[in-house]
Amino acid sequence: MALEVTHRYLQEESAMADFNGLIECEEPNNRLDKFAGTLFWRNMSYSLDADKILLRGCKIRNTDFCHGVVIFAGADTKIMKNSGKTRFKRTKIDSLMNYMVYTIFVVLILLSAGLAIGHTYWEQQIGNSSWYLYDAQDFSPPYRGFLNFWGYIIVLNTMVPISLYVSVEVIRLGQSYFINWDLQMYYPEKDTAAKARTTTLNEQLGQIHYIFSDKTGTLTQNIMTFKKCCINGQRYGDCRDGAGQLQSHPEQQVDFSWNMYADGKFSFYDHYLIEQIKSGKDPEIQKFFFLLAVCHTVMVDTSDGQLNYQAASPDEGALVMAARNFGYVFLSRTQNTITISEMGIERTYDVLAILDFNSDRKRMSVIVRESGGNIRLYCKGADTVIYERLHPRNLKREATEEALDVFASETLRTLCLCYRDISRDEFEVWNKKCVEASVATTNRDEALDRVYEEIEKNLILLGATAIEDKLQDGVPETISRLSKADIKIWVLTGDKKETAENIGFSCELLTDETTICYGEDISALLQTRLENQRNKAGSSTHSSLRMNEPFFQGSRDRALIITGSWLNEILLEKKKKKKKLKLKFPRTAEEKKKQTEKRRRAEAYKEQQQQNFVDLACECRAVICCRVTPKQKAMVVELVKKYKKAITLAIGDGANDVNMIKTAHIGVGISGQEGMQAVMSSDYSFGQFRYLQRLLLVHGRWSYIRMCKFLRYFFYKNFAFTLVHIWYSFFNGFSAQTAYEDWFITLYNVLYSSLPVLLVGLLDQDVSDKLSLRFPGLYVLGQKDLLFNYKKFFLSLLHGAITSLIIFFIPYGAYLKTMGQDGEAPSDYQSFAVTAASSLIFVVNFQIGLDTSYWTFINAFSVFGSIALYFGITFDFHSAGIHVLFPSGFQFTGTAPNALRQPYLWLTMILSIAVCLLPVVAQRFLSMTIWPSEIDRIQKNRKKYMAEEQQWRRRQSAFRRGVSGRRSAYAFSHQRGYADLIASGRSIRKKRAPLDAVLGNSVTEVRDAPETR
């Protein structure tokens, strides 16, 4: 917002033209929430802070025009200072596939070189003495061998799978569409479908080891609901009738029809509280809800006779809405007044000061002058800070503390309410100090905090509120299934420890049997381990093994809960105080060496400590990091990636999760209450946390299995096809003559063998989606890289080489000294080429049929259609008509019709096919019978499971009562409220133009625009 002085005097363009102020400010930096500057104008100085500037990327709403001055531009802006290098994410299979292609390329060069050497030797021994092979070129044998080297590079180029990358991208694109089209991942309440925002990471979804999750808005709904309260030591919110008697079964919820401003969505079951409010006999209850109605920075807008509140945090909005339903309605405000309706009576109060919330104060206060002239301070905040400032004689202190413990055990977010009366003289003295602090040019925030401390003391406790942030549907079931899939879940949240721990119990990440370790517990353990490692450095191998011993003995269920401050201390990430710049240089080379060695030891010490922490944390079944900053979230993810070499997934819903989402191998965004920043930065997005289990256990596992099958088969079919040329070289003088017709070589990977394997890569399923969810243990295959690795790669190459040997030598042996039915020998080169090619097409297409687990009409059509397409094109290309049109391009005239009418050749092909495929069938039969895998057992009993299959019943998220007495008192957002905007007076709506009335815009506000990748 603008300064008051510029807003007043720079309304006309002529005044803007005459503006001659000077701005002195800080250098460009990346601190989005801080700005320090001073405007010098008309012999006066005016302080500029973060509230007076508009950051690049922000939007101004409900504003026709504005004037401003540019302070920083381009790379100097804060948003650009915060931008880092875009990380290009690649899958593990991608990297492995690249190395395999490099391996194939090396094999191609070695084979070509070997065959070229063979041709050189053949030329020296046979070629030079064979007059009928003379080609009128007097080249030496070594030179001919050199030419044949390049000839074999061309002939064997199909060994290098150029089309592999195109096929992989087609499969990934199809898998991404399947994710987008999955109706079981569609969230109807917000009309949000799952969306794959990238097409390059699908198979990596089947290899996740660690999940890093935000809490608020990710595990919980981030929709706050007022559930209970404690007023003057008395708890309210349980199911009670009008006389205050507890009811065993919930009665009809409270009828708020007497309140014209009540929200129809609000549910409350304590009729006794309503009766107390209506009676007006208890002044403490009136003060309680009056405080909720006036102590806030909520903005209000009226449209169509309805009040619409806009709050800086969901907690604050829930409290104001609760006061509204109980008869204390916030109606409007100016910069120095607030109007509320108290049980139908409208009153306006003077707001003398707003002591806004920040994350250090953890409380906010307002100072109000009541109708009688009395000045009173109302305050609300976390119990830890409120109790420190209470008057010593608070009679209901213990009762309220007991209520806080009860609310915390029910995982409710608590907040304490209090007040104090202020004399007029005291306020005038304090207000003078506050004005001076508010215009301070240096350390303004600290000065204001000190002044606020002076007035926020000797408070009288009114009571406490309890707000519920419900778990999303299906969170416990999802976490349970993912844990059974051997996926470890870490929760990284900015909330306080008690809140995070209680939510951990609610979502069943923690159980009653879990042994919980805290930061203070593991700090000494890590320090001891580090000292032992330093002492044993350089000792025997036995000692090095001792250093890798587990931190915890036994197999007890353990969890780690650690705060951001402990995390910094353990990981040696403490902020160092800035020292004054001193021009001091090492005087000698020895001193330089000492400094370098000192830095190296410190870095090694820090790295070893971080590795120890990761090892310790990974021994725990669950880890909860609370009070962590966005930078710390990303750091934790990076540490696990670095030291565990594990595939990580981060999931969140807010802008504070963007760093974590970008750092992890896979980032998932949830379309929640906190905008679209997380979604825009993510690789996958959907509406609820529970859809994560389907994304990983179904789509991820299927994608991994499909991609592995595709790659293994692709390498197999290419080697089975290409290596035939090598065997043929031993019979043609290593002359780089092809074993097949040129057109067959051209169309083999394009038409004859591409469609079946593409469909397997898109549609194959080893088990159904329901069985994938029912048996999460199947997911372990991807985590251990069991389906595609260098061992599988070389087995595929060996399988292809054996197939090529059979494809070549069985027809070759059959053609030796053979006579056809017409008395002519069919053993010419062209007939041999057709026989070998036909055998190859049958073998590779039947092989993909054996590899297919999920048969559909499309799969069957692709397999048999590819074979039919081969014969159709072959007969067409071998016809006399096309030879007449293109004599040089089609030289196998009549070969296929003549060769394939011989029964002997069909028997030869059948023998080749049988020898290639029967061992595979036998091996798989024995494997499934004698050494069945878990997948084999599930497939065998598939019908039984399908008969037993029932829809999974979602258990209601039952809060654990009495599990923990730790309080969940963090009931504010991390951002400041709207106090400065209120005090400026520009939050007050003026008379609107007709267009504004049509658009129905809300109050003027400035919001950060989400940054896209």
JSON list of C-alpha atoms in Angstrom, two decimals, residues 732-846:
[
{"chain": "A", "resi": 732, "resn": "ASN", "atom": "CA", "xyz": [30.09, -64.67, -47.67]},
{"chain": "A", "resi": 733, "resn": "GLY", "atom": "CA", "xyz": [33.71, -63.76, -47.08]},
{"chain": "A", "resi": 734, "resn": "PHE", "atom": "CA", "xyz": [32.84, -61.08, -44.52]},
{"chain": "A", "resi": 735, "resn": "SER", "atom": "CA", "xyz": [31.74, -58.90, -47.40]},
{"chain": "A", "resi": 736, "resn": "ALA", "atom": "CA", "xyz": [29.03, -56.94, -45.48]},
{"chain": "A", "resi": 737, "resn": "GLN", "atom": "CA", "xyz": [26.33, -58.62, -47.55]},
{"chain": "A", "resi": 738, "resn": "THR", "atom": "CA", "xyz": [22.92, -58.46, -45.83]},
{"chain": "A", "resi": 739, "resn": "ALA", "atom": "CA", "xyz": [21.12, -61.66, -44.90]},
{"chain": "A", "resi": 740, "resn": "TYR", "atom": "CA", "xyz": [17.67, -60.19, -45.67]},
{"chain": "A", "resi": 741, "resn": "GLU", "atom": "CA", "xyz": [16.00, -58.26, -48.38]},
{"chain": "A", "resi": 742, "resn": "ASP", "atom": "CA", "xyz": [16.58, -54.51, -48.11]},
{"chain": "A", "resi": 743, "resn": "TRP", "atom": "CA", "xyz": [12.88, -53.73, -47.74]},
{"chain": "A", "resi": 744, "resn": "PHE", "atom": "CA", "xyz": [12.53, -56.21, -44.90]},
{"chain": "A", "resi": 745, "resn": "ILE", "atom": "CA", "xyz": [15.37, -54.49, -43.06]},
{"chain": "A", "resi": 746, "resn": "THR", "atom": "CA", "xyz": [13.64, -51.14, -43.58]},
{"chain": "A", "resi": 747, "resn": "LEU", "atom": "CA", "xyz": [10.20, -52.25, -42.38]},
{"chain": "A", "resi": 748, "resn": "TYR", "atom": "CA", "xyz": [11.13, -54.68, -39.60]},
{"chain": "A", "resi": 749, "resn": "ASN", "atom": "CA", "xyz": [11.14, -52.16, -36.75]},
{"chain": "A", "resi": 750, "resn": "VAL", "atom": "CA", "xyz": [8.52, -49.91, -38.33]},
{"chain": "A", "resi": 751, "resn": "LEU", "atom": "CA", "xyz": [5.70, -52.31, -39.23]},
{"chain": "A", "resi": 752, "resn": "TYR", "atom": "CA", "xyz": [6.48, -55.96, -38.61]},
{"chain": "A", "resi": 753, "resn": "SER", "atom": "CA", "xyz": [7.38, -55.93, -34.89]},
{"chain": "A", "resi": 754, "resn": "SER", "atom": "CA", "xyz": [6.53, -52.49, -33.47]},
{"chain": "A", "resi": 755, "resn": "LEU", "atom": "CA", "xyz": [2.80, -52.56, -32.70]},
{"chain": "A", "resi": 756, "resn": "PRO", "atom": "CA", "xyz": [2.63, -55.62, -30.37]},
{"chain": "A", "resi": 757, "resn": "VAL", "atom": "CA", "xyz": [5.41, -54.38, -28.11]},
{"chain": "A", "resi": 758, "resn": "LEU", "atom": "CA", "xyz": [3.96, -50.87, -28.04]},
{"chain": "A", "resi": 759, "resn": "LEU", "atom": "CA", "xyz": [0.62, -52.25, -26.89]},
{"chain": "A", "resi": 760, "resn": "VAL", "atom": "CA", "xyz": [2.33, -54.31, -24.18]},
{"chain": "A", "resi": 761, "resn": "GLY", "atom": "CA", "xyz": [4.06, -51.14, -23.04]},
{"chain": "A", "resi": 762, "resn": "LEU", "atom": "CA", "xyz": [0.70, -49.37, -22.92]},
{"chain": "A", "resi": 763, "resn": "LEU", "atom": "CA", "xyz": [-1.86, -51.96, -21.80]},
{"chain": "A", "resi": 764, "resn": "ASP", "atom": "CA", "xyz": [-0.18, -54.89, -20.06]},
{"chain": "A", "resi": 765, "resn": "GLN", "atom": "CA", "xyz": [-1.20, -55.78, -16.50]},
{"chain": "A", "resi": 766, "resn": "ASP", "atom": "CA", "xyz": [0.22, -58.60, -14.43]},
{"chain": "A", "resi": 767, "resn": "VAL", "atom": "CA", "xyz": [-2.67, -58.29, -11.95]},
{"chain": "A", "resi": 768, "resn": "SER", "atom": "CA", "xyz": [-5.73, -56.04, -11.81]},
{"chain": "A", "resi": 769, "resn": "ASP", "atom": "CA", "xyz": [-5.80, -52.66, -10.12]},
{"chain": "A", "resi": 770, "resn": "LYS", "atom": "CA", "xyz": [-7.81, -54.03, -7.18]},
{"chain": "A", "resi": 771, "resn": "LEU", "atom": "CA", "xyz": [-5.33, -56.82, -6.60]},
{"chain": "A", "resi": 772, "resn": "SER", "atom": "CA", "xyz": [-2.46, -54.33, -6.88]},
{"chain": "A", "resi": 773, "resn": "LEU", "atom": "CA", "xyz": [-4.00, -52.39, -4.00]},
{"chain": "A", "resi": 774, "resn": "ARG", "atom": "CA", "xyz": [-4.86, -55.54, -2.07]},
{"chain": "A", "resi": 775, "resn": "PHE", "atom": "CA", "xyz": [-1.29, -56.84, -2.24]},
{"chain": "A", "resi": 776, "resn": "PRO", "atom": "CA", "xyz": [1.02, -53.80, -1.81]},
{"chain": "A", "resi": 777, "resn": "GLY", "atom": "CA", "xyz": [4.00, -56.12, -1.44]},
{"chain": "A", "resi": 778, "resn": "LEU", "atom": "CA", "xyz": [4.06, -56.49, -5.23]},
{"chain": "A", "resi": 779, "resn": "TYR", "atom": "CA", "xyz": [5.48, -52.96, -5.36]},
{"chain": "A", "resi": 780, "resn": "VAL", "atom": "CA", "xyz": [8.86, -54.12, -4.01]},
{"chain": "A", "resi": 781, "resn": "LEU", "atom": "CA", "xyz": [9.93, -55.37, -7.47]},
{"chain": "A", "resi": 782, "resn": "GLY", "atom": "CA", "xyz": [10.39, -51.81, -8.68]},
{"chain": "A", "resi": 783, "resn": "GLN", "atom": "CA", "xyz": [12.19, -50.64, -5.56]},
{"chain": "A", "resi": 784, "resn": "LYS", "atom": "CA", "xyz": [14.80, -53.38, -5.95]},
{"chain": "A", "resi": 785, "resn": "ASP", "atom": "CA", "xyz": [15.18, -52.92, -9.74]},
{"chain": "A", "resi": 786, "resn": "LEU", "atom": "CA", "xyz": [14.45, -56.59, -10.27]},
{"chain": "A", "resi": 787, "resn": "LEU", "atom": "CA", "xyz": [12.80, -56.34, -13.68]},
{"chain": "A", "resi": 788, "resn": "PHE", "atom": "CA", "xyz": [15.36, -54.28, -15.58]},
{"chain": "A", "resi": 789, "resn": "ASN", "atom": "CA", "xyz": [19.05, -54.06, -14.81]},
{"chain": "A", "resi": 790, "resn": "TYR", "atom": "CA", "xyz": [22.33, -54.98, -16.47]},
{"chain": "A", "resi": 791, "resn": "LYS", "atom": "CA", "xyz": [21.75, -58.65, -15.70]},
{"chain": "A", "resi": 792, "resn": "LYS", "atom": "CA", "xyz": [18.37, -58.58, -17.46]},
{"chain": "A", "resi": 793, "resn": "PHE", "atom": "CA", "xyz": [19.92, -56.59, -20.30]},
{"chain": "A", "resi": 794, "resn": "PHE", "atom": "CA", "xyz": [22.64, -59.15, -20.99]},
{"chain": "A", "resi": 795, "resn": "LEU", "atom": "CA", "xyz": [20.14, -62.00, -20.66]},
{"chain": "A", "resi": 796, "resn": "SER", "atom": "CA", "xyz": [18.03, -60.29, -23.33]},
{"chain": "A", "resi": 797, "resn": "LEU", "atom": "CA", "xyz": [21.10, -59.96, -25.55]},
{"chain": "A", "resi": 798, "resn": "LEU", "atom": "CA", "xyz": [21.97, -63.62, -24.98]},
{"chain": "A", "resi": 799, "resn": "HIS", "atom": "CA", "xyz": [18.40, -64.64, -25.75]},
{"chain": "A", "resi": 800, "resn": "GLY", "atom": "CA", "xyz": [18.52, -62.60, -28.94]},
{"chain": "A", "resi": 801, "resn": "ALA", "atom": "CA", "xyz": [21.87, -64.08, -29.95]},
{"chain": "A", "resi": 802, "resn": "ILE", "atom": "CA", "xyz": [20.60, -67.66, -29.45]},
{"chain": "A", "resi": 803, "resn": "THR", "atom": "CA", "xyz": [17.45, -66.88, -31.43]},
{"chain": "A", "resi": 804, "resn": "SER", "atom": "CA", "xyz": [19.55, -65.45, -34.28]},
{"chain": "A", "resi": 805, "resn": "LEU", "atom": "CA", "xyz": [21.69, -68.59, -34.33]},
{"chain": "A", "resi": 806, "resn": "ILE", "atom": "CA", "xyz": [18.59, -70.75, -34.62]},
{"chain": "A", "resi": 807, "resn": "ILE", "atom": "CA", "xyz": [17.01, -68.48, -37.24]},
{"chain": "A", "resi": 808, "resn": "PHE", "atom": "CA", "xyz": [20.15, -68.73, -39.39]},
{"chain": "A", "resi": 809, "resn": "PHE", "atom": "CA", "xyz": [21.53, -72.22, -38.94]},
{"chain": "A", "resi": 810, "resn": "ILE", "atom": "CA", "xyz": [18.36, -74.29, -39.04]},
{"chain": "A", "resi": 811, "resn": "PRO", "atom": "CA", "xyz": [17.37, -72.96, -42.51]},
{"chain": "A", "resi": 812, "resn": "TYR", "atom": "CA", "xyz": [21.03, -73.15, -43.55]},
{"chain": "A", "resi": 813, "resn": "GLY", "atom": "CA", "xyz": [21.24, -76.81, -42.55]},
{"chain": "A", "resi": 814, "resn": "ALA", "atom": "CA", "xyz": [17.88, -77.57, -44.12]},
{"chain": "A", "resi": 815, "resn": "TYR", "atom": "CA", "xyz": [18.98, -76.04, -47.42]},
{"chain": "A", "resi": 816, "resn": "LEU", "atom": "CA", "xyz": [22.16, -78.12, -47.75]},
{"chain": "A", "resi": 817, "resn": "LYS", "atom": "CA", "xyz": [21.78, -80.71, -50.51]},
{"chain": "A", "resi": 818, "resn": "THR", "atom": "CA", "xyz": [18.03, -80.14, -50.71]},
{"chain": "A", "resi": 819, "resn": "MET", "atom": "CA", "xyz": [15.78, -80.74, -53.71]},
{"chain": "A", "resi": 820, "resn": "GLY", "atom": "CA", "xyz": [12.37, -79.14, -54.12]},
{"chain": "A", "resi": 821, "resn": "GLN", "atom": "CA", "xyz": [9.14, -80.71, -55.48]},
{"chain": "A", "resi": 822, "resn": "ASP", "atom": "CA", "xyz": [9.81, -79.28, -58.93]},
{"chain": "A", "resi": 823, "resn": "GLY", "atom": "CA", "xyz": [13.22, -80.87, -59.07]},
{"chain": "A", "resi": 824, "resn": "GLU", "atom": "CA", "xyz": [15.02, -77.57, -58.46]},
{"chain": "A", "resi": 825, "resn": "ALA", "atom": "CA", "xyz": [17.10, -76.76, -55.44]},
{"chain": "A", "resi": 826, "resn": "PRO", "atom": "CA", "xyz": [15.39, -74.07, -53.29]},
{"chain": "A", "resi": 827, "resn": "SER", "atom": "CA", "xyz": [18.65, -73.19, -51.60]},
{"chain": "A", "resi": 828, "resn": "ASP", "atom": "CA", "xyz": [19.29, -69.91, -53.35]},
{"chain": "A", "resi": 829, "resn": "TYR", "atom": "CA", "xyz": [20.13, -66.70, -51.42]},
{"chain": "A", "resi": 830, "resn": "GLN", "atom": "CA", "xyz": [16.76, -65.05, -51.95]},
{"chain": "A", "resi": 831, "resn": "SER", "atom": "CA", "xyz": [14.74, -68.07, -50.83]},
{"chain": "A", "resi": 832, "resn": "PHE", "atom": "CA", "xyz": [16.99, -68.40, -47.79]},
{"chain": "A", "resi": 833, "resn": "ALA", "atom": "CA", "xyz": [16.45, -64.72, -46.96]},
{"chain": "A", "resi": 834, "resn": "VAL", "atom": "CA", "xyz": [12.66, -65.12, -47.16]},
{"chain": "A", "resi": 835, "resn": "THR", "atom": "CA", "xyz": [12.74, -68.26, -45.00]},
{"chain": "A", "resi": 836, "resn": "ALA", "atom": "CA", "xyz": [14.93, -66.68, -42.31]},
{"chain": "A", "resi": 837, "resn": "ALA", "atom": "CA", "xyz": [12.83, -63.47, -42.33]},
{"chain": "A", "resi": 838, "resn": "SER", "atom": "CA", "xyz": [9.55, -65.38, -42.10]},
{"chain": "A", "resi": 839, "resn": "SER", "atom": "CA", "xyz": [10.87, -67.50, -39.21]},
{"chain": "A", "resi": 840, "resn": "LEU", "atom": "CA", "xyz": [12.03, -64.34, -37.44]},
{"chain": "A", "resi": 841, "resn": "ILE", "atom": "CA", "xyz": [8.64, -62.63, -37.78]},
{"chain": "A", "resi": 842, "resn": "PHE", "atom": "CA", "xyz": [6.84, -65.65, -36.35]},
{"chain": "A", "resi": 843, "resn": "VAL", "atom": "CA", "xyz": [9.30, -66.02, -33.46]},
{"chain": "A", "resi": 844, "resn": "VAL", "atom": "CA", "xyz": [9.41, -62.40, -32.30]},
{"chain": "A", "resi": 845, "resn": "ASN", "atom": "CA", "xyz": [5.63, -61.95, -32.52]},
{"chain": "A", "resi": 846, "resn": "PHE", "atom": "CA", "xyz": [4.91, -65.22, -30.71]}
]
